[in-house]
Amino acid sequence: MADLFRARELMLGSLPLTPFSTRLEPQSVSGDPAVGLTAQLWDPLWLLGRQWQLGELAGEDTGTPLTVRVRATAEPIVAWRPGPRDGGAAWRDLPAGTPLEWLVDAEVGDAARPGARELALAGWALLETLEDLGEVRAAAALRERFAVVGGGEEAGGGEEAGGGEGAGIRTAHLADSWSPVADALLDTAIDAHAVLATFEGGARPSWWRTALRTGPARRASAERALAHWVSWVRAEVLPDRGDDGCWVGSRLEHEFAVATPTRVLRAPGHGGGEVSWSSFDVEPGSADGEGGVGDPPPSQAVSRVIDRTMLATGLSFPGMPAARFWELEDARVDLGSVWADPHELARLLVVECALVHGGDWLVVPVDVPAGVVVTVDAVEYTDTFGTTWTVDTDGADTERWRMYAVTGAGAGAGAGAGAGAGAGAGSEALPGLVVPPASSGVLQGAPIEDVGFLRDESANLVWAIEHLVPGAGGDPVVPRSAPPARRVSAASVEGEEVLAYDLMTEVPQTWTPFLPRVGPIAGRAVGAVTLVRGRVARYSGDSRVDVAPAGTVLSGDEHRWVDSAEVPRDGVRVQRVPVISRRGDGTWASWTGRRVLVGRGEAESGLRADITVRRPRP
């Protein structure tokens, strides 16, 4: 045993106390590592031979662009028109600094009316301002004459196609988080809409003048506060947008047009949200500025000449090859290892262009004002040898190659909505880049209403299902439908069960049917299948009542019918969302817009007709 312990001590004593470490370091003969890092060549002729072998000496010009001069013409967008071309809406002046989304995306009419929460907050803002100024009697007079009455607004359903006789149920607004607050503060709130209608005209009623305190300075201060409140409510809370909106209910999309002094651009299928160049089509006959303008209002706006000279900047993108010797390339994107099948020519061409010609592209940013159509007139650059070259821009956009070009609605296959890439021969293209007067960024909130249009192949119907609807204060709530009451026939037989006949099974109250129909509807010559809105009926005894939708989307006449092609197999969803952005002067612009999204697939309502079932004796 002693020999065993002695052998173990000898083995441990022979091992090193610290682990090994190996390093490879350059060793210079002269003692200076800079000589090896310079990578000197002792045979320059060999390097020239390699350059000749690889084709580097075959270049026509070895000069590098230093400065680039761009001359362009910016034609301003001066007018816009809501709705379809044949909708009858007139052209309107385009306010300077106003985002185009605030004009075309916002709702109009009763749908744009704010909820009870916004109206109450606007009224409290006036009351608090008057009380801070010491006008307590004036605030009390407003509460006395414009107090909010209880009972909530009601939304009723009108006569719909496909329904029968019966009284429509007026579905009250659903309770939300604002309802208990409104009940507690009902006596202190005022109707901002009624106050605006009374004081917007400029004339002041006698009771208002009597309620104000005496003294010219005090009265002037109260009048200024009231005038400022009226201007704020009209601009932000209750803007007058008219009755002509851009939302086309039968197609579930927006449509509008903008115009320069010589051209007309139309957005036939805008789904909501950001407005970019790809949203537009050029009106036939107006691409060359010689007709087809229609009747936009005359404008004194003139085109601006843009002349910019700037330094040339090389294009950079992740994975591009390094342009300098000994430069470490970015390993986050490795275009050289892109895998592609032999038939995937497009992917191979993209990789080859990036790896071979990626360093030949230059970026020349030219700042232009928003709301213009920019046409590039000339591009010149000066290289390192002082030579000025003129870039030929005549063949930049042809029928075989186009980028960021707006074409007409008759573009050939491959051209998207407004995009001209791949347009067919003979399609009209706008010689310029469209920079719409859109916002640089918007903030979008959670949806306050969500309606899904889904197909039910078993019942041969399309259902509009309300997933979210605005409550009494404007907050989104989930609508709940009462369980349907069973209609049991009076006929019975001896035994534990009775044989009952049902005309049809009932569907949830939040489901609104759209029935297919072929032919003219409401004076419209419709050749394709059109989906006409129907009714959801409920029975109480022998009486029938029709249930109206609880939300805003399905309550108006804008969705009285929907084109069948707008509801694909996957369905479609329409959401109402609150949006806020900034104008050109920095002020806020808020509105409620509509977004069109992809649906969640087909629906199964379980609707059956003419059935007999056995049920327990009632």
Coordinates of N, CA and C in Angstrom, one line a residue, residues 248-253 453 455 529 531 562-569 571-573 596:
V248 N -65.1 52.8 -50.6 CA -66.1 52.1 -51.5 C -66.5 50.8 -50.9
G249 N -67.7 50.8 -50.3 CA -68.2 49.7 -49.5 C -68.4 48.5 -50.4
S250 N -68.8 48.6 -51.6 CA -69.0 47.4 -52.4 C -67.7 46.7 -52.8
R251 N -66.6 47.4 -52.7 CA -65.3 46.8 -53.1 C -64.4 46.6 -51.9
L252 N -64.8 47.1 -50.7 CA -64.0 47.0 -49.5 C -62.6 47.6 -49.7
E253 N -62.5 48.8 -50.2 CA -61.2 49.5 -50.4 C -61.5 51.0 -50.7
F453 N -65.5 39.0 -43.2 CA -66.3 38.5 -44.2 C -65.8 37.1 -44.6
R455 N -66.7 33.0 -46.1 CA -67.6 32.2 -47.0 C -68.0 30.9 -46.2
V529 N -71.7 38.2 -59.9 CA -72.5 37.9 -58.7 C -72.2 38.9 -57.6
L531 N -73.2 40.2 -53.6 CA -73.6 39.7 -52.3 C -74.5 40.8 -51.7
V562 N -72.0 43.9 -51.6 CA -70.5 43.7 -51.8 C -70.3 42.8 -53.0
D563 N -69.3 43.2 -53.8 CA -68.9 42.4 -54.9 C -68.4 41.0 -54.5
S564 N -68.9 40.0 -55.1 CA -68.5 38.6 -54.7 C -67.0 38.4 -54.9
A565 N -66.4 39.0 -55.8 CA -65.0 38.8 -56.0 C -64.1 39.4 -54.9
E566 N -64.7 40.3 -54.1 CA -63.9 40.9 -53.0 C -63.8 40.0 -51.8
V567 N -64.5 38.9 -51.7 CA -64.5 38.0 -50.6 C -63.9 36.7 -51.1
P568 N -62.6 36.5 -51.0 CA -62.0 35.2 -51.5 C -62.3 34.0 -50.6
R569 N -61.7 32.9 -50.9 CA -61.9 31.7 -50.1 C -61.4 31.9 -48.7
G571 N -61.4 34.6 -47.1 CA -62.1 35.6 -46.4 C -61.3 36.9 -46.4
V572 N -61.9 38.0 -45.8 CA -61.3 39.3 -45.7 C -61.8 39.9 -44.4
R573 N -61.0 40.7 -43.8 CA -61.3 41.4 -42.5 C -61.3 42.9 -42.7
V596 N -57.9 46.8 -44.5 CA -58.4 45.6 -45.1 C -57.3 44.5 -44.9

